[in-house]
PDB file of C-alpha atoms in Angstrom:
ATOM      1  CA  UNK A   1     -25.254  -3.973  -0.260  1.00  0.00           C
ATOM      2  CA  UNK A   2     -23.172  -6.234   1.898  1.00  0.00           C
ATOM      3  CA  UNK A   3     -19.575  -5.723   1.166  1.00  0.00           C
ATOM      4  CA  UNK A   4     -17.674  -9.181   0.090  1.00  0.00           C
ATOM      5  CA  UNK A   5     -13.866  -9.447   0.604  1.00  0.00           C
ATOM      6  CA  UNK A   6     -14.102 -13.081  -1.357  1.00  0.00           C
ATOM      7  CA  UNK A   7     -14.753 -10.913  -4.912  1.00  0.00           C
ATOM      8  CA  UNK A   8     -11.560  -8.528  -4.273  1.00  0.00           C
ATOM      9  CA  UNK A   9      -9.041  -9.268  -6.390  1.00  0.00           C
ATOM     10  CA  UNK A  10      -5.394  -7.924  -7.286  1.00  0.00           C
ATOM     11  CA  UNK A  11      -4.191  -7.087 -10.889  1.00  0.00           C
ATOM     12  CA  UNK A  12      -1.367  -5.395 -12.391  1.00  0.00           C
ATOM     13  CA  UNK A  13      -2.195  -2.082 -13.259  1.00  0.00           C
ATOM     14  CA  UNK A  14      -2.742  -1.419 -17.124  1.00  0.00           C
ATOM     15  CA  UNK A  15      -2.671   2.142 -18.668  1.00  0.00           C
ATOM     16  CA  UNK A  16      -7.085   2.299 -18.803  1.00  0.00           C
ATOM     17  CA  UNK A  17      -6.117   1.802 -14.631  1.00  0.00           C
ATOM     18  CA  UNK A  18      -3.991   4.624 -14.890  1.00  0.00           C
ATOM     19  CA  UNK A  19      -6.578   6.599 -16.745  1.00  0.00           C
ATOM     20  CA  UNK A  20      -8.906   6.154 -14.449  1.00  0.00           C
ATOM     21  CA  UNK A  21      -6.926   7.057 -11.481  1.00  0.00           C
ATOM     22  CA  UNK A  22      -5.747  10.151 -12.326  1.00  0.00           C
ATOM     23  CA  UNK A  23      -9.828  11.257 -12.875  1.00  0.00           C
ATOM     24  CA  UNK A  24      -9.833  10.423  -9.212  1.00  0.00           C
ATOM     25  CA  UNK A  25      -6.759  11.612  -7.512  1.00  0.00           C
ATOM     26  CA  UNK A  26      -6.351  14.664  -6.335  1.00  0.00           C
ATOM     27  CA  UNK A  27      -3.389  16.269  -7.721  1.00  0.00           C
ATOM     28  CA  UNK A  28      -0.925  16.756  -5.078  1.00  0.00           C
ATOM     29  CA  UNK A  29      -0.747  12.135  -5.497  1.00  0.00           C
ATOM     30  CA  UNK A  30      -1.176  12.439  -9.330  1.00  0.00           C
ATOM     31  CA  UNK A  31       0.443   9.530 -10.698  1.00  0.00           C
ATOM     32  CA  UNK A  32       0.127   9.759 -14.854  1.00  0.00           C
ATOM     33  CA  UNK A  33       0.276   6.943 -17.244  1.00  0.00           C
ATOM     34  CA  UNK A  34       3.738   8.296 -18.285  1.00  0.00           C
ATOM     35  CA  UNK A  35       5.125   7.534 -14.454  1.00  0.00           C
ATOM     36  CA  UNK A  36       4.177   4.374 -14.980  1.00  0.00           C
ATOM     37  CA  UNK A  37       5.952   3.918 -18.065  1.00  0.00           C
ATOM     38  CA  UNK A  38       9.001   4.718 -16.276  1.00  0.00           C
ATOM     39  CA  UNK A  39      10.422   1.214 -16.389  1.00  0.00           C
ATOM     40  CA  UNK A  40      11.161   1.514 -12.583  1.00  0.00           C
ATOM     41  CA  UNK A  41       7.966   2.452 -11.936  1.00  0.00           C
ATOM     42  CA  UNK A  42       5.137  -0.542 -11.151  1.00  0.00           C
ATOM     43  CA  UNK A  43       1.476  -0.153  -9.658  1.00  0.00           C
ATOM     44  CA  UNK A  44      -0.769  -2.757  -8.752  1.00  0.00           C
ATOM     45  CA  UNK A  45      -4.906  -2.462  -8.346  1.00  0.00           C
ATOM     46  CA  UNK A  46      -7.431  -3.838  -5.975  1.00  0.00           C
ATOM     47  CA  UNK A  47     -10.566  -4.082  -7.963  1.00  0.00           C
ATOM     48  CA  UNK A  48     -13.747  -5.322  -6.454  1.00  0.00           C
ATOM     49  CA  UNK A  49     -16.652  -6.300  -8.368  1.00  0.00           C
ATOM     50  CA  UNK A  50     -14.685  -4.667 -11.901  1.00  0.00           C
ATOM     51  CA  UNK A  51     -14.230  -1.659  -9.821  1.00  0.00           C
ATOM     52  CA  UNK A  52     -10.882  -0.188  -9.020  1.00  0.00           C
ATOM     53  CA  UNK A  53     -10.977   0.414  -4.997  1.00  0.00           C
ATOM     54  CA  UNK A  54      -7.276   1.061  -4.452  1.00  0.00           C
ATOM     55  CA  UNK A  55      -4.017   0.775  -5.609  1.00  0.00           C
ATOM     56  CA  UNK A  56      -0.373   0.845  -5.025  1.00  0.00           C
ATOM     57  CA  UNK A  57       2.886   2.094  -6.990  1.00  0.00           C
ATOM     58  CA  UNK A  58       6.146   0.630  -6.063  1.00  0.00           C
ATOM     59  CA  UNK A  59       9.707   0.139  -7.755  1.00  0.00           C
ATOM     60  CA  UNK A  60      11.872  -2.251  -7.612  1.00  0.00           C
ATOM     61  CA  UNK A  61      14.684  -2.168  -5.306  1.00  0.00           C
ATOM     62  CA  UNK A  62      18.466  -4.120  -4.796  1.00  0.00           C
ATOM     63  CA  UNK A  63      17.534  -7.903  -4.650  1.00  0.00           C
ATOM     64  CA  UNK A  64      14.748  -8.580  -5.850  1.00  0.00           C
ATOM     65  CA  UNK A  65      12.968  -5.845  -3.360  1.00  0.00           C
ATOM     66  CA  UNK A  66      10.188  -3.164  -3.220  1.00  0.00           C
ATOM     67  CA  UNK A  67       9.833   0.322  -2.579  1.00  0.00           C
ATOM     68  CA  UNK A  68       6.016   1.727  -1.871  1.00  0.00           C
ATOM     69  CA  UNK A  69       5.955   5.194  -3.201  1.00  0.00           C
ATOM     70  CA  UNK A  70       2.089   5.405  -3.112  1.00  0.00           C
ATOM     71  CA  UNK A  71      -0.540   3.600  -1.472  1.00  0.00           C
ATOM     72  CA  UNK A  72      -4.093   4.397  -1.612  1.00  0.00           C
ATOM     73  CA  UNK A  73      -7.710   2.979  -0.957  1.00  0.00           C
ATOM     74  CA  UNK A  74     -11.044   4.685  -1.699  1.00  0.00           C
ATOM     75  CA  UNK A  75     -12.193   6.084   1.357  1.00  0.00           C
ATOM     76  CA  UNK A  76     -15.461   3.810   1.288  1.00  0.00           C
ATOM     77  CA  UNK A  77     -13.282   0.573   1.351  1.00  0.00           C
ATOM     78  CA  UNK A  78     -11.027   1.611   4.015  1.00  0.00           C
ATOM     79  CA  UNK A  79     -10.216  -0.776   6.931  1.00  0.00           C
ATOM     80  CA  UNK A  80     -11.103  -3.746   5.363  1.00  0.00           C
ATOM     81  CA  UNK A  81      -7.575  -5.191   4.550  1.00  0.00           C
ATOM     82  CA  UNK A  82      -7.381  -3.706   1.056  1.00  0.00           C
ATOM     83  CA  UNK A  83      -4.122  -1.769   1.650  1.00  0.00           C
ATOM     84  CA  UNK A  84      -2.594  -4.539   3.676  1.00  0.00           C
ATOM     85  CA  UNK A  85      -3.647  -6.964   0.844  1.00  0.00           C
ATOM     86  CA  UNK A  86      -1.739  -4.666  -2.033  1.00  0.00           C
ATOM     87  CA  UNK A  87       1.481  -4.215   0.200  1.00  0.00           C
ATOM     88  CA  UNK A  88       1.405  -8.158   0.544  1.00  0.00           C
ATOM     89  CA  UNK A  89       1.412  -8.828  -3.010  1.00  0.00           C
ATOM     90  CA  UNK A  90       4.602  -7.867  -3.448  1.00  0.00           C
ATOM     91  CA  UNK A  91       6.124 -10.264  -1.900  1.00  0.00           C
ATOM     92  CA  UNK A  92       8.451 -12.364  -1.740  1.00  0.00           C
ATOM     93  CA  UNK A  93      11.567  -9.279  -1.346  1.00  0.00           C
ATOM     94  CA  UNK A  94      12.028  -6.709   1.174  1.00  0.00           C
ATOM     95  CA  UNK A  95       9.100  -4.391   1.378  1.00  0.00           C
ATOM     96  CA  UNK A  96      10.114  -0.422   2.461  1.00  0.00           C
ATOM     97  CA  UNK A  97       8.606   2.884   2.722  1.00  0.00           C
ATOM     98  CA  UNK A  98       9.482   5.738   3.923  1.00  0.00           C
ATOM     99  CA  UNK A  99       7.086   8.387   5.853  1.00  0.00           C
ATOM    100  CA  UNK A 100       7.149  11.320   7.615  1.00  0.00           C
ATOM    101  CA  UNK A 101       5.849  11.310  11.394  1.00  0.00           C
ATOM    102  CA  UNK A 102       3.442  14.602  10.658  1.00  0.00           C
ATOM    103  CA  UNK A 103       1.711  12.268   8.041  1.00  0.00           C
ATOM    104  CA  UNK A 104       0.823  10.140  10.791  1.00  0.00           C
ATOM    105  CA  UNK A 105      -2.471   8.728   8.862  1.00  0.00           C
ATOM    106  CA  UNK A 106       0.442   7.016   6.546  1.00  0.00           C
ATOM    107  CA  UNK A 107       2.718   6.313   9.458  1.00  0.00           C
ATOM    108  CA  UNK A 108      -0.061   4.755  11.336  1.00  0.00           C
ATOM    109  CA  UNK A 109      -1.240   2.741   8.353  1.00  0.00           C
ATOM    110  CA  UNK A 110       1.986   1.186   7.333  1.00  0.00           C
ATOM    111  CA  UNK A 111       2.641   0.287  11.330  1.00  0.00           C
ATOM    112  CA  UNK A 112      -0.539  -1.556  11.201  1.00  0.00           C
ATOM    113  CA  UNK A 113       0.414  -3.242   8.402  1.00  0.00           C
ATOM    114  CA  UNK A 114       3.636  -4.822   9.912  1.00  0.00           C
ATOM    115  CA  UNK A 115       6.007  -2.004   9.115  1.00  0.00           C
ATOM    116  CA  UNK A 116       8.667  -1.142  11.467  1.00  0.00           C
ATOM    117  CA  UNK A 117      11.290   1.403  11.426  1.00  0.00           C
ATOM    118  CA  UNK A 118      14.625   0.499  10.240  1.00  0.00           C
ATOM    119  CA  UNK A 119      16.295   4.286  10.411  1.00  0.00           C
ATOM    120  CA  UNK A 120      15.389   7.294  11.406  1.00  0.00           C
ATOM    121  CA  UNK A 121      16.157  11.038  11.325  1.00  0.00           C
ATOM    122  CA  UNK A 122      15.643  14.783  11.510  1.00  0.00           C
ATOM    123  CA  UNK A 123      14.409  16.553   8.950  1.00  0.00           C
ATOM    124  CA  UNK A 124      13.687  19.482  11.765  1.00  0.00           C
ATOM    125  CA  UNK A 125      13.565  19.757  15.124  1.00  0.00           C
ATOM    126  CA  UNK A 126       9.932  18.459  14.814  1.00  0.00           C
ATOM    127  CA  UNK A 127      10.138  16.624  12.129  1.00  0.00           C
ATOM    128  CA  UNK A 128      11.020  13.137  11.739  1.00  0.00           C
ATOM    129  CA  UNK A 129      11.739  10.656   8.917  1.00  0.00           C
ATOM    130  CA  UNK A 130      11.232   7.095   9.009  1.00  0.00           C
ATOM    131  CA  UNK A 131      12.706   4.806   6.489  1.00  0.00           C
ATOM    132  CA  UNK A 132      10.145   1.664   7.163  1.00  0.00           C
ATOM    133  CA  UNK A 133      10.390  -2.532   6.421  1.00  0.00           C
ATOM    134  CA  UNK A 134       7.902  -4.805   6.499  1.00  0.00           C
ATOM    135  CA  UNK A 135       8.306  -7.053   9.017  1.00  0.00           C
ATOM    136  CA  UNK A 136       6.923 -10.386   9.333  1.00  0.00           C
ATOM    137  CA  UNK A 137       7.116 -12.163  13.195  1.00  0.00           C
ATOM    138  CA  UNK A 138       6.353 -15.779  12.864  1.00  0.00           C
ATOM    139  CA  UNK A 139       3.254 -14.816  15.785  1.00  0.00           C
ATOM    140  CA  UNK A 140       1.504 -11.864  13.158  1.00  0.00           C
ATOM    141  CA  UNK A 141       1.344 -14.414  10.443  1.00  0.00           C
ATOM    142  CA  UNK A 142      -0.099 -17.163  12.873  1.00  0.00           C
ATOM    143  CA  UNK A 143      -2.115 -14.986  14.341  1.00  0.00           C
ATOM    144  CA  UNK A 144      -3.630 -13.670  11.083  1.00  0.00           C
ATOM    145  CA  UNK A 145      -4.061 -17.214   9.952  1.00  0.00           C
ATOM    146  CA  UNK A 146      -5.769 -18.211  12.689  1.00  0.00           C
ATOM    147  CA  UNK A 147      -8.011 -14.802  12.546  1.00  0.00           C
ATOM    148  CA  UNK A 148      -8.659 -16.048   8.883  1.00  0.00           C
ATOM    149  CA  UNK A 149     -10.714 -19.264  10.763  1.00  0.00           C
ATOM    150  CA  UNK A 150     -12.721 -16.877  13.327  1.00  0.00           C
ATOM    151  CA  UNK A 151     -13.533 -14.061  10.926  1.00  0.00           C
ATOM    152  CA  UNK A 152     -16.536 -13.628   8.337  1.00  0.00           C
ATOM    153  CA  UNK A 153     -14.524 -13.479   5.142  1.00  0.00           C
TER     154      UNK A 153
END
């Protein structure tokens, strides 16, 4: 069937979300309902069509900030903008990560998205962290405005 970004929304996530989720995460990223009743702890879904295609756990950070601990999309919905959509709804703030160059899927992802390192250091001699922003240039947001306009939605 053809695949419709207009039908995607975003939603806060709700404990039958968490449910859900931890049928199908694997367990190394297992986030339980009890994280998210961590009062620090906050996830977000992308659901298409009333399914759950991806979803994102942050905290809150000083002013009014976020902090992406997880970010995930169901392999089958990949590259569409899903990700990029969840890390943009949670702005306004300052949006940070952190990642580790050998996960370069994640580091690749989040650069993508508008991320750039902030700090950096490391962890071995081949081993780098990267504490990451979001970073919005004035051009990026044109640009992806304009894109909005050429694009197929």
């Amino acid at each position: 069937g053809e695949m419709t970004m207009s039908n995607l929304t975003i939603c806060d996530m709700t404990q039958e979300f968490a449910e859900e989720l931890e049928v199908w995460l694997d367990e190394d990223c297992l986030i339980t309902w009890e994280d998210m009743e961590d009062p620090d702890m906050m996830g977000k879904v992308a659901v298409i069509d009333e399914e759950m295609v991806g979803f994102i756990i942050y905290s809150g950070i000083a002013r009014g900030g976020k902090f992406i601990h997880h970010i995930f999309t169901m392999p089958s919905f990949r590259r569409l903008g899903i990700g990029k959509k969840l890390i943009h709804s949670l702005k306004p703030g300052r949006v940070t990560t952190d990642v580790t160059d050998k996960d370069y899927r994640a580091y690749n992802f989040f650069s993508r998205s508008g991320f750039v390192t902030y700090s950096s250091f490391n962890l071995s001699e081949d081993l780098v962290w990267h504490q990451m922003e979001l970073k919005e240039s004035k051009d990026s947001v044109e640009l992806h405005n304009r894109l909005k306009w050429v694009l197929p939605q």
